[in-house]
Structure formats: C-alpha cells, structure tokens
Amino acid sequence: MDGVGSFGAGRAGAAFDPFAFIQQPQTILRILSWIFSMVVFGSIINEGYVNHGSQRLYCVFNKNNNACNYGTTIGLIAFLACIFFIILDIKFQQISSIKDRKKAVMLDIGFSGFWAFLWFVGFCFLANQWQRTTTDELPLNQGADAARAAITFSFFSIFTWAGLTVRAVQKYMLGTDMTLFTTEHIDGNPPIQPYPTGPDTIPNDTYKSAPFTENLDTTAPTYQVPIY
C-alpha cells in the first residue's frame, strides 16, 4: 500500500497532496469506474431505445426493457457512488477516529464487491439479450453502437470494481498503527498523561547514609552519673 498508518492513511490532520492522491491506484480505478459507468448509462439513455414500426419506444436489447433499465440503473448508481467515494477518499485522512476509518473501509469493501458482481450480471444479461436481437428489430443498425458500447464498458467495469475491492481489502488488512493516534483519537476522551519515567526523572540526591539516623558528634562532652 502507498499509505502508512491507520488503514493505509497517514497521520490524522496531515496536509492533503492532490498530486499524490491522483497518482494512487485506487483513485485511478475510481476515475475509470466513473467514466465507464457514465458511458454505459449514457449510451442506453441516448440511443438505447428505438420506435421501429410504432410510436412506442423499445429497448435495443431484444426489445427487453428490463435489460435497458438494469444497465441504466447500475450505471447511474455507480456513477454517483464513484463521486461519493472519491470525496470520502479525500476526507479519509482527516478522519481522526480509528473506528470511523474502519467503517469507511468496510463500506468500500462491501459496495465495491457487490457492484463488481452486479456488473458481471449486467454484462452477461446485456450480451445475452443482444445476441437474441435480430436485424429486423434494428433497421439500419439503429442503436447498435450504443448497445455494443454498453456491453463493452460493462465488461471493463467488472475489473475496475474488482480492483477497488482488492485495494479496500488491502487497506483493511493493514489494520491500525496505534503509534499514530492518542487515546483522544480512539475513544474521544482527552489523553491521560502517563507518569513520567526515565533516567532523567531519577533524583540525583540519593541517600548517602541510612535513613532516620543521626550523625553523632564525638567531640560533645559525655554525661557522668553523680556518686552519692
């Protein structure tokens, strides 16, 4: 991983470096996923419906509106999710609580893995419906390019979202580096200052004689018992 510290990020509150952020593999995968999702739902919305022989619009995928609806839905949600996770990645290093960081990483793992699966289902569904589409249903190949683009970028999206899942799992496996955080960051309570220990705290004025003893003055006159 590129980052160090708690779940792949540095110290909380560190300065944000946009150039280093753009160069991270996770950011590149998110941008690619964002572009691919935009191509999928944009192609279907713009050219994915034809009205051959009637005024009613039909989906180019074997006139199966469920295919167009599925591709549009997962593409649009993926588009919005990429924006959300990019913002979360930017703010991630500013999150001081380890528990909150863990929740963010687990959300990334769950969503990315689930969406990689949905893209796989979507690719198989769209490809199957496209194979069943006859030339009579698409005169002059209306919407053919849009259909091929949706299928192609659905296939690419499987790998980008799977890559995001792997990166999120790697961040989670890093666990936490407790040396980067005080007790205040963990449970929200102010840090407790430990009792100072170390060689500098040992007093130099050690006892040079046994305690509770008095130095006897040998020059003092002794007391003699009177004789009666």
PDB file of C-alpha atoms in Angstrom:
ATOM      1  CA  MET A   1       0.000   0.000   0.000  1.00  0.00           C
ATOM      2  CA  ASP A   2       1.046   3.526  -0.666  1.00  0.00           C
ATOM      3  CA  GLY A   3      -0.096   4.975   2.630  1.00  0.00           C
ATOM      4  CA  VAL A   4       1.172   4.123   6.034  1.00  0.00           C
ATOM      5  CA  GLY A   5      -0.629   4.264   9.308  1.00  0.00           C
ATOM      6  CA  SER A   6      -4.227   3.523  10.162  1.00  0.00           C
ATOM      7  CA  PHE A   7      -5.927   1.661   7.297  1.00  0.00           C
ATOM      8  CA  GLY A   8      -3.422   2.883   4.734  1.00  0.00           C
ATOM      9  CA  ALA A   9      -3.598   6.588   5.614  1.00  0.00           C
ATOM     10  CA  GLY A  10      -1.089   8.809   7.353  1.00  0.00           C
ATOM     11  CA  ARG A  11      -1.443  10.847  10.479  1.00  0.00           C
ATOM     12  CA  ALA A  12      -4.813  12.435  11.026  1.00  0.00           C
ATOM     13  CA  GLY A  13      -4.864  16.088  10.027  1.00  0.00           C
ATOM     14  CA  ALA A  14      -1.886  15.859   7.681  1.00  0.00           C
ATOM     15  CA  ALA A  15      -1.812  18.149   4.646  1.00  0.00           C
ATOM     16  CA  PHE A  16      -3.631  16.885   1.542  1.00  0.00           C
ATOM     17  CA  ASP A  17      -1.427  16.367  -1.535  1.00  0.00           C
ATOM     18  CA  PRO A  18      -3.622  16.405  -4.676  1.00  0.00           C
ATOM     19  CA  PHE A  19      -0.840  15.193  -6.990  1.00  0.00           C
ATOM     20  CA  ALA A  20      -0.062  12.179  -4.824  1.00  0.00           C
ATOM     21  CA  PHE A  21      -3.794  11.498  -4.492  1.00  0.00           C
ATOM     22  CA  ILE A  22      -4.340  11.433  -8.266  1.00  0.00           C
ATOM     23  CA  GLN A  23      -1.440   9.038  -8.736  1.00  0.00           C
ATOM     24  CA  GLN A  24      -2.792   6.480  -6.288  1.00  0.00           C
ATOM     25  CA  PRO A  25      -4.028   3.262  -7.966  1.00  0.00           C
ATOM     26  CA  GLN A  26      -7.272   3.452  -6.028  1.00  0.00           C
ATOM     27  CA  THR A  27      -8.002   6.940  -7.360  1.00  0.00           C
ATOM     28  CA  ILE A  28      -7.209   5.872 -10.930  1.00  0.00           C
ATOM     29  CA  LEU A  29      -9.571   2.910 -10.629  1.00  0.00           C
ATOM     30  CA  ARG A  30     -12.337   5.154  -9.285  1.00  0.00           C
ATOM     31  CA  ILE A  31     -11.958   7.608 -12.142  1.00  0.00           C
ATOM     32  CA  LEU A  32     -12.040   4.774 -14.684  1.00  0.00           C
ATOM     33  CA  SER A  33     -15.106   3.273 -13.000  1.00  0.00           C
ATOM     34  CA  TRP A  34     -16.756   6.693 -13.067  1.00  0.00           C
ATOM     35  CA  ILE A  35     -16.089   7.066 -16.816  1.00  0.00           C
ATOM     36  CA  PHE A  36     -17.197   3.522 -17.643  1.00  0.00           C
ATOM     37  CA  SER A  37     -20.463   3.874 -15.722  1.00  0.00           C
ATOM     38  CA  MET A  38     -21.180   7.160 -17.475  1.00  0.00           C
ATOM     39  CA  VAL A  39     -20.654   5.522 -20.873  1.00  0.00           C
ATOM     40  CA  VAL A  40     -22.969   2.620 -20.014  1.00  0.00           C
ATOM     41  CA  PHE A  41     -25.995   4.528 -18.782  1.00  0.00           C
ATOM     42  CA  GLY A  42     -25.392   7.423 -21.182  1.00  0.00           C
ATOM     43  CA  SER A  43     -25.356   5.114 -24.221  1.00  0.00           C
ATOM     44  CA  ILE A  44     -28.536   3.372 -23.179  1.00  0.00           C
ATOM     45  CA  ILE A  45     -30.415   6.569 -22.354  1.00  0.00           C
ATOM     46  CA  ASN A  46     -29.407   8.384 -25.556  1.00  0.00           C
ATOM     47  CA  GLU A  47     -29.558   5.601 -28.159  1.00  0.00           C
ATOM     48  CA  GLY A  48     -30.769   2.516 -26.348  1.00  0.00           C
ATOM     49  CA  TYR A  49     -34.402   2.849 -27.407  1.00  0.00           C
ATOM     50  CA  VAL A  50     -35.931   2.663 -30.901  1.00  0.00           C
ATOM     51  CA  ASN A  51     -39.510   3.032 -32.140  1.00  0.00           C
ATOM     52  CA  HIS A  52     -39.461   0.722 -35.138  1.00  0.00           C
ATOM     53  CA  GLY A  53     -42.951   0.222 -36.570  1.00  0.00           C
ATOM     54  CA  SER A  54     -44.759   2.049 -33.767  1.00  0.00           C
ATOM     55  CA  GLN A  55     -44.726   5.147 -31.653  1.00  0.00           C
ATOM     56  CA  ARG A  56     -43.710   3.176 -28.600  1.00  0.00           C
ATOM     57  CA  LEU A  57     -40.024   3.053 -27.729  1.00  0.00           C
ATOM     58  CA  TYR A  58     -38.430  -0.372 -27.413  1.00  0.00           C
ATOM     59  CA  CYS A  59     -35.109  -1.335 -25.902  1.00  0.00           C
ATOM     60  CA  VAL A  60     -32.466  -2.284 -28.464  1.00  0.00           C
ATOM     61  CA  PHE A  61     -31.635  -5.359 -26.408  1.00  0.00           C
ATOM     62  CA  ASN A  62     -34.190  -7.746 -27.884  1.00  0.00           C
ATOM     63  CA  LYS A  63     -36.960  -5.266 -27.051  1.00  0.00           C
ATOM     64  CA  ASN A  64     -36.441  -6.198 -23.406  1.00  0.00           C
ATOM     65  CA  ASN A  65     -36.942  -3.055 -21.378  1.00  0.00           C
ATOM     66  CA  ASN A  66     -35.631  -4.827 -18.302  1.00  0.00           C
ATOM     67  CA  ALA A  67     -32.199  -5.014 -19.934  1.00  0.00           C
ATOM     68  CA  CYS A  68     -32.116  -1.263 -20.573  1.00  0.00           C
ATOM     69  CA  ASN A  69     -33.475  -0.494 -17.118  1.00  0.00           C
ATOM     70  CA  TYR A  70     -30.892  -2.724 -15.462  1.00  0.00           C
ATOM     71  CA  GLY A  71     -27.964  -1.196 -17.350  1.00  0.00           C
ATOM     72  CA  THR A  72     -29.190   2.333 -16.715  1.00  0.00           C
ATOM     73  CA  THR A  73     -29.794   1.743 -13.004  1.00  0.00           C
ATOM     74  CA  ILE A  74     -26.482   0.135 -12.086  1.00  0.00           C
ATOM     75  CA  GLY A  75     -24.607   2.599 -14.297  1.00  0.00           C
ATOM     76  CA  LEU A  76     -26.230   5.661 -12.737  1.00  0.00           C
ATOM     77  CA  ILE A  77     -25.773   4.394  -9.170  1.00  0.00           C
ATOM     78  CA  ALA A  78     -22.149   3.502  -9.905  1.00  0.00           C
ATOM     79  CA  PHE A  79     -21.614   6.989 -11.335  1.00  0.00           C
ATOM     80  CA  LEU A  80     -22.909   8.635  -8.157  1.00  0.00           C
ATOM     81  CA  ALA A  81     -21.088   6.143  -5.916  1.00  0.00           C
ATOM     82  CA  CYS A  82     -17.750   6.931  -7.549  1.00  0.00           C
ATOM     83  CA  ILE A  83     -18.214  10.616  -6.781  1.00  0.00           C
ATOM     84  CA  PHE A  84     -19.120   9.793  -3.183  1.00  0.00           C
ATOM     85  CA  PHE A  85     -16.119   7.515  -2.646  1.00  0.00           C
ATOM     86  CA  ILE A  86     -13.713   9.973  -4.263  1.00  0.00           C
ATOM     87  CA  ILE A  87     -14.850  12.612  -1.776  1.00  0.00           C
ATOM     88  CA  LEU A  88     -14.548  10.050   1.016  1.00  0.00           C
ATOM     89  CA  ASP A  89     -11.000   9.225  -0.077  1.00  0.00           C
ATOM     90  CA  ILE A  90     -10.107  12.907   0.050  1.00  0.00           C
ATOM     91  CA  LYS A  91     -11.562  13.289   3.543  1.00  0.00           C
ATOM     92  CA  PHE A  92     -10.309   9.915   4.765  1.00  0.00           C
ATOM     93  CA  GLN A  93      -7.000  11.206   6.092  1.00  0.00           C
ATOM     94  CA  GLN A  94      -8.821  13.902   8.054  1.00  0.00           C
ATOM     95  CA  ILE A  95     -10.814  11.279   9.976  1.00  0.00           C
ATOM     96  CA  SER A  96      -9.166  11.041  13.377  1.00  0.00           C
ATOM     97  CA  SER A  97     -11.259   8.202  14.790  1.00  0.00           C
ATOM     98  CA  ILE A  98      -9.952   4.723  14.025  1.00  0.00           C
ATOM     99  CA  LYS A  99     -13.465   3.305  14.364  1.00  0.00           C
ATOM    100  CA  ASP A 100     -14.792   5.711  11.734  1.00  0.00           C
ATOM    101  CA  ARG A 101     -11.941   4.822   9.399  1.00  0.00           C
ATOM    102  CA  LYS A 102     -12.719   1.145   9.814  1.00  0.00           C
ATOM    103  CA  LYS A 103     -16.394   1.738   8.977  1.00  0.00           C
ATOM    104  CA  ALA A 104     -15.434   3.679   5.853  1.00  0.00           C
ATOM    105  CA  VAL A 105     -13.122   0.915   4.640  1.00  0.00           C
ATOM    106  CA  MET A 106     -15.711  -1.777   5.323  1.00  0.00           C
ATOM    107  CA  LEU A 107     -18.319   0.235   3.395  1.00  0.00           C
ATOM    108  CA  ASP A 108     -15.899   0.452   0.483  1.00  0.00           C
ATOM    109  CA  ILE A 109     -15.282  -3.302   0.560  1.00  0.00           C
ATOM    110  CA  GLY A 110     -18.968  -4.179   0.687  1.00  0.00           C
ATOM    111  CA  PHE A 111     -20.138  -1.769  -2.005  1.00  0.00           C
ATOM    112  CA  SER A 112     -17.249  -2.352  -4.421  1.00  0.00           C
ATOM    113  CA  GLY A 113     -17.518  -6.130  -4.167  1.00  0.00           C
ATOM    114  CA  PHE A 114     -21.284  -6.080  -4.610  1.00  0.00           C
ATOM    115  CA  TRP A 115     -21.108  -3.734  -7.579  1.00  0.00           C
ATOM    116  CA  ALA A 116     -18.435  -5.833  -9.269  1.00  0.00           C
ATOM    117  CA  PHE A 117     -20.895  -8.725  -9.036  1.00  0.00           C
ATOM    118  CA  LEU A 118     -23.740  -6.594 -10.436  1.00  0.00           C
ATOM    119  CA  TRP A 119     -21.562  -5.521 -13.352  1.00  0.00           C
ATOM    120  CA  PHE A 120     -20.813  -9.174 -14.089  1.00  0.00           C
ATOM    121  CA  VAL A 121     -24.526  -9.972 -14.077  1.00  0.00           C
ATOM    122  CA  GLY A 122     -25.224  -6.908 -16.210  1.00  0.00           C
ATOM    123  CA  PHE A 123     -22.601  -7.862 -18.784  1.00  0.00           C
ATOM    124  CA  CYS A 124     -23.985 -11.385 -19.105  1.00  0.00           C
ATOM    125  CA  PHE A 125     -27.566 -10.101 -19.278  1.00  0.00           C
ATOM    126  CA  LEU A 126     -26.915  -7.429 -21.900  1.00  0.00           C
ATOM    127  CA  ALA A 127     -24.702  -9.707 -24.009  1.00  0.00           C
ATOM    128  CA  ASN A 128     -27.315 -12.459 -23.961  1.00  0.00           C
ATOM    129  CA  GLN A 129     -30.137 -10.126 -24.974  1.00  0.00           C
ATOM    130  CA  TRP A 130     -28.004  -8.571 -27.708  1.00  0.00           C
ATOM    131  CA  GLN A 131     -27.299 -12.000 -29.208  1.00  0.00           C
ATOM    132  CA  ARG A 132     -31.016 -12.626 -29.407  1.00  0.00           C
ATOM    133  CA  THR A 133     -31.687  -9.339 -31.162  1.00  0.00           C
ATOM    134  CA  THR A 134     -32.414  -9.784 -34.881  1.00  0.00           C
ATOM    135  CA  THR A 135     -31.613  -7.363 -37.672  1.00  0.00           C
ATOM    136  CA  ASP A 136     -35.334  -6.911 -38.354  1.00  0.00           C
ATOM    137  CA  GLU A 137     -35.712  -5.324 -34.929  1.00  0.00           C
ATOM    138  CA  LEU A 138     -32.954  -2.800 -35.658  1.00  0.00           C
ATOM    139  CA  PRO A 139     -33.307  -1.354 -39.134  1.00  0.00           C
ATOM    140  CA  LEU A 140     -30.174   0.421 -40.301  1.00  0.00           C
ATOM    141  CA  ASN A 141     -28.490  -0.823 -37.124  1.00  0.00           C
ATOM    142  CA  GLN A 142     -30.191   1.807 -35.013  1.00  0.00           C
ATOM    143  CA  GLY A 143     -28.677   1.823 -31.547  1.00  0.00           C
ATOM    144  CA  ALA A 144     -26.176  -0.924 -32.400  1.00  0.00           C
ATOM    145  CA  ASP A 145     -23.162   1.168 -31.441  1.00  0.00           C
ATOM    146  CA  ALA A 146     -24.767   2.189 -28.165  1.00  0.00           C
ATOM    147  CA  ALA A 147     -25.553  -1.439 -27.344  1.00  0.00           C
ATOM    148  CA  ARG A 148     -22.007  -2.570 -28.069  1.00  0.00           C
ATOM    149  CA  ALA A 149     -20.586   0.288 -26.009  1.00  0.00           C
ATOM    150  CA  ALA A 150     -22.803  -0.586 -23.042  1.00  0.00           C
ATOM    151  CA  ILE A 151     -21.756  -4.242 -23.212  1.00  0.00           C
ATOM    152  CA  THR A 152     -18.061  -3.446 -23.627  1.00  0.00           C
ATOM    153  CA  PHE A 153     -17.815  -0.976 -20.768  1.00  0.00           C
ATOM    154  CA  SER A 154     -19.932  -3.200 -18.547  1.00  0.00           C
ATOM    155  CA  PHE A 155     -17.230  -5.811 -19.058  1.00  0.00           C
ATOM    156  CA  PHE A 156     -14.474  -3.313 -18.215  1.00  0.00           C
ATOM    157  CA  SER A 157     -16.359  -2.215 -15.108  1.00  0.00           C
ATOM    158  CA  ILE A 158     -16.139  -5.730 -13.678  1.00  0.00           C
ATOM    159  CA  PHE A 159     -12.362  -5.422 -13.409  1.00  0.00           C
ATOM    160  CA  THR A 160     -12.243  -1.844 -12.158  1.00  0.00           C
ATOM    161  CA  TRP A 161     -14.704  -2.541  -9.348  1.00  0.00           C
ATOM    162  CA  ALA A 162     -12.989  -5.812  -8.531  1.00  0.00           C
ATOM    163  CA  GLY A 163      -9.714  -3.885  -8.338  1.00  0.00           C
ATOM    164  CA  LEU A 164     -11.323  -1.379  -5.977  1.00  0.00           C
ATOM    165  CA  THR A 165     -12.463  -4.271  -3.799  1.00  0.00           C
ATOM    166  CA  VAL A 166      -8.926  -5.656  -3.642  1.00  0.00           C
ATOM    167  CA  ARG A 167      -7.485  -2.262  -2.738  1.00  0.00           C
ATOM    168  CA  ALA A 168     -10.064  -1.807   0.016  1.00  0.00           C
ATOM    169  CA  VAL A 169      -9.294  -5.263   1.415  1.00  0.00           C
ATOM    170  CA  GLN A 170      -5.599  -4.411   1.435  1.00  0.00           C
ATOM    171  CA  LYS A 171      -6.350  -1.242   3.393  1.00  0.00           C
ATOM    172  CA  TYR A 172      -8.387  -3.229   5.868  1.00  0.00           C
ATOM    173  CA  MET A 173      -5.643  -5.834   6.267  1.00  0.00           C
ATOM    174  CA  LEU A 174      -3.200  -3.124   7.209  1.00  0.00           C
ATOM    175  CA  GLY A 175      -5.207  -2.720  10.384  1.00  0.00           C
ATOM    176  CA  THR A 176      -4.271   0.119  12.671  1.00  0.00           C
ATOM    177  CA  ASP A 177      -0.988   1.623  13.679  1.00  0.00           C
ATOM    178  CA  MET A 178      -1.654   2.683  17.249  1.00  0.00           C
ATOM    179  CA  THR A 179       1.509   4.781  17.408  1.00  0.00           C
ATOM    180  CA  LEU A 180      -0.106   7.357  15.133  1.00  0.00           C
ATOM    181  CA  PHE A 181      -3.011   8.039  17.452  1.00  0.00           C
ATOM    182  CA  THR A 182      -3.501   9.056  21.043  1.00  0.00           C
ATOM    183  CA  THR A 183      -6.323   7.934  23.309  1.00  0.00           C
ATOM    184  CA  GLU A 184      -8.215  11.042  22.269  1.00  0.00           C
ATOM    185  CA  HIS A 185      -8.469   9.722  18.694  1.00  0.00           C
ATOM    186  CA  ILE A 186      -9.616   6.280  19.745  1.00  0.00           C
ATOM    187  CA  ASP A 187     -12.445   6.915  22.210  1.00  0.00           C
ATOM    188  CA  GLY A 188     -12.888  10.678  22.059  1.00  0.00           C
ATOM    189  CA  ASN A 189     -11.638  11.233  25.621  1.00  0.00           C
ATOM    190  CA  PRO A 190      -8.758  13.550  26.394  1.00  0.00           C
ATOM    191  CA  PRO A 191      -5.424  11.783  26.589  1.00  0.00           C
ATOM    192  CA  ILE A 192      -4.139  10.807  30.003  1.00  0.00           C
ATOM    193  CA  GLN A 193      -0.599  11.888  30.624  1.00  0.00           C
ATOM    194  CA  PRO A 194       1.440   8.922  31.826  1.00  0.00           C
ATOM    195  CA  TYR A 195       3.555   9.134  34.948  1.00  0.00           C
ATOM    196  CA  PRO A 196       6.961  10.324  33.807  1.00  0.00           C
ATOM    197  CA  THR A 197       9.535   7.627  33.903  1.00  0.00           C
ATOM    198  CA  GLY A 198      13.040   7.540  32.600  1.00  0.00           C
ATOM    199  CA  PRO A 199      16.597   8.228  33.559  1.00  0.00           C
ATOM    200  CA  ASP A 200      16.001  11.976  33.670  1.00  0.00           C
ATOM    201  CA  THR A 201      13.374  11.678  36.388  1.00  0.00           C
ATOM    202  CA  ILE A 202      15.522   9.803  38.906  1.00  0.00           C
ATOM    203  CA  PRO A 203      16.578  12.244  41.677  1.00  0.00           C
ATOM    204  CA  ASN A 204      20.241  12.846  41.991  1.00  0.00           C
ATOM    205  CA  ASP A 205      20.202  13.430  45.768  1.00  0.00           C
ATOM    206  CA  THR A 206      20.191   9.799  46.786  1.00  0.00           C
ATOM    207  CA  TYR A 207      20.690   8.798  50.385  1.00  0.00           C
ATOM    208  CA  LYS A 208      24.318   8.629  51.356  1.00  0.00           C
ATOM    209  CA  SER A 209      23.505   7.189  54.750  1.00  0.00           C
ATOM    210  CA  ALA A 210      20.817   5.077  56.233  1.00  0.00           C
ATOM    211  CA  PRO A 211      17.564   6.975  56.842  1.00  0.00           C
ATOM    212  CA  PHE A 212      16.395   8.008  60.296  1.00  0.00           C
ATOM    213  CA  THR A 213      19.913   8.067  61.713  1.00  0.00           C
ATOM    214  CA  GLU A 214      21.749  10.957  63.272  1.00  0.00           C
ATOM    215  CA  ASN A 215      25.367  11.791  62.939  1.00  0.00           C
ATOM    216  CA  LEU A 216      26.960  11.506  66.387  1.00  0.00           C
ATOM    217  CA  ASP A 217      29.212  14.325  67.486  1.00  0.00           C
ATOM    218  CA  THR A 218      32.257  12.649  69.054  1.00  0.00           C
ATOM    219  CA  THR A 219      33.522  15.949  70.467  1.00  0.00           C
ATOM    220  CA  ALA A 220      30.467  16.546  72.661  1.00  0.00           C
ATOM    221  CA  PRO A 221      31.075  16.067  76.453  1.00  0.00           C
ATOM    222  CA  THR A 222      29.771  12.832  77.894  1.00  0.00           C
ATOM    223  CA  TYR A 223      27.391  12.757  80.823  1.00  0.00           C
ATOM    224  CA  GLN A 224      28.712  11.256  84.081  1.00  0.00           C
ATOM    225  CA  VAL A 225      26.422   9.789  86.723  1.00  0.00           C
ATOM    226  CA  PRO A 226      26.984  11.516  90.109  1.00  0.00           C
ATOM    227  CA  ILE A 227      28.172   9.371  93.007  1.00  0.00           C
ATOM    228  CA  TYR A 228      26.326   9.760  96.299  1.00  0.00           C
TER     229      TYR A 228
END
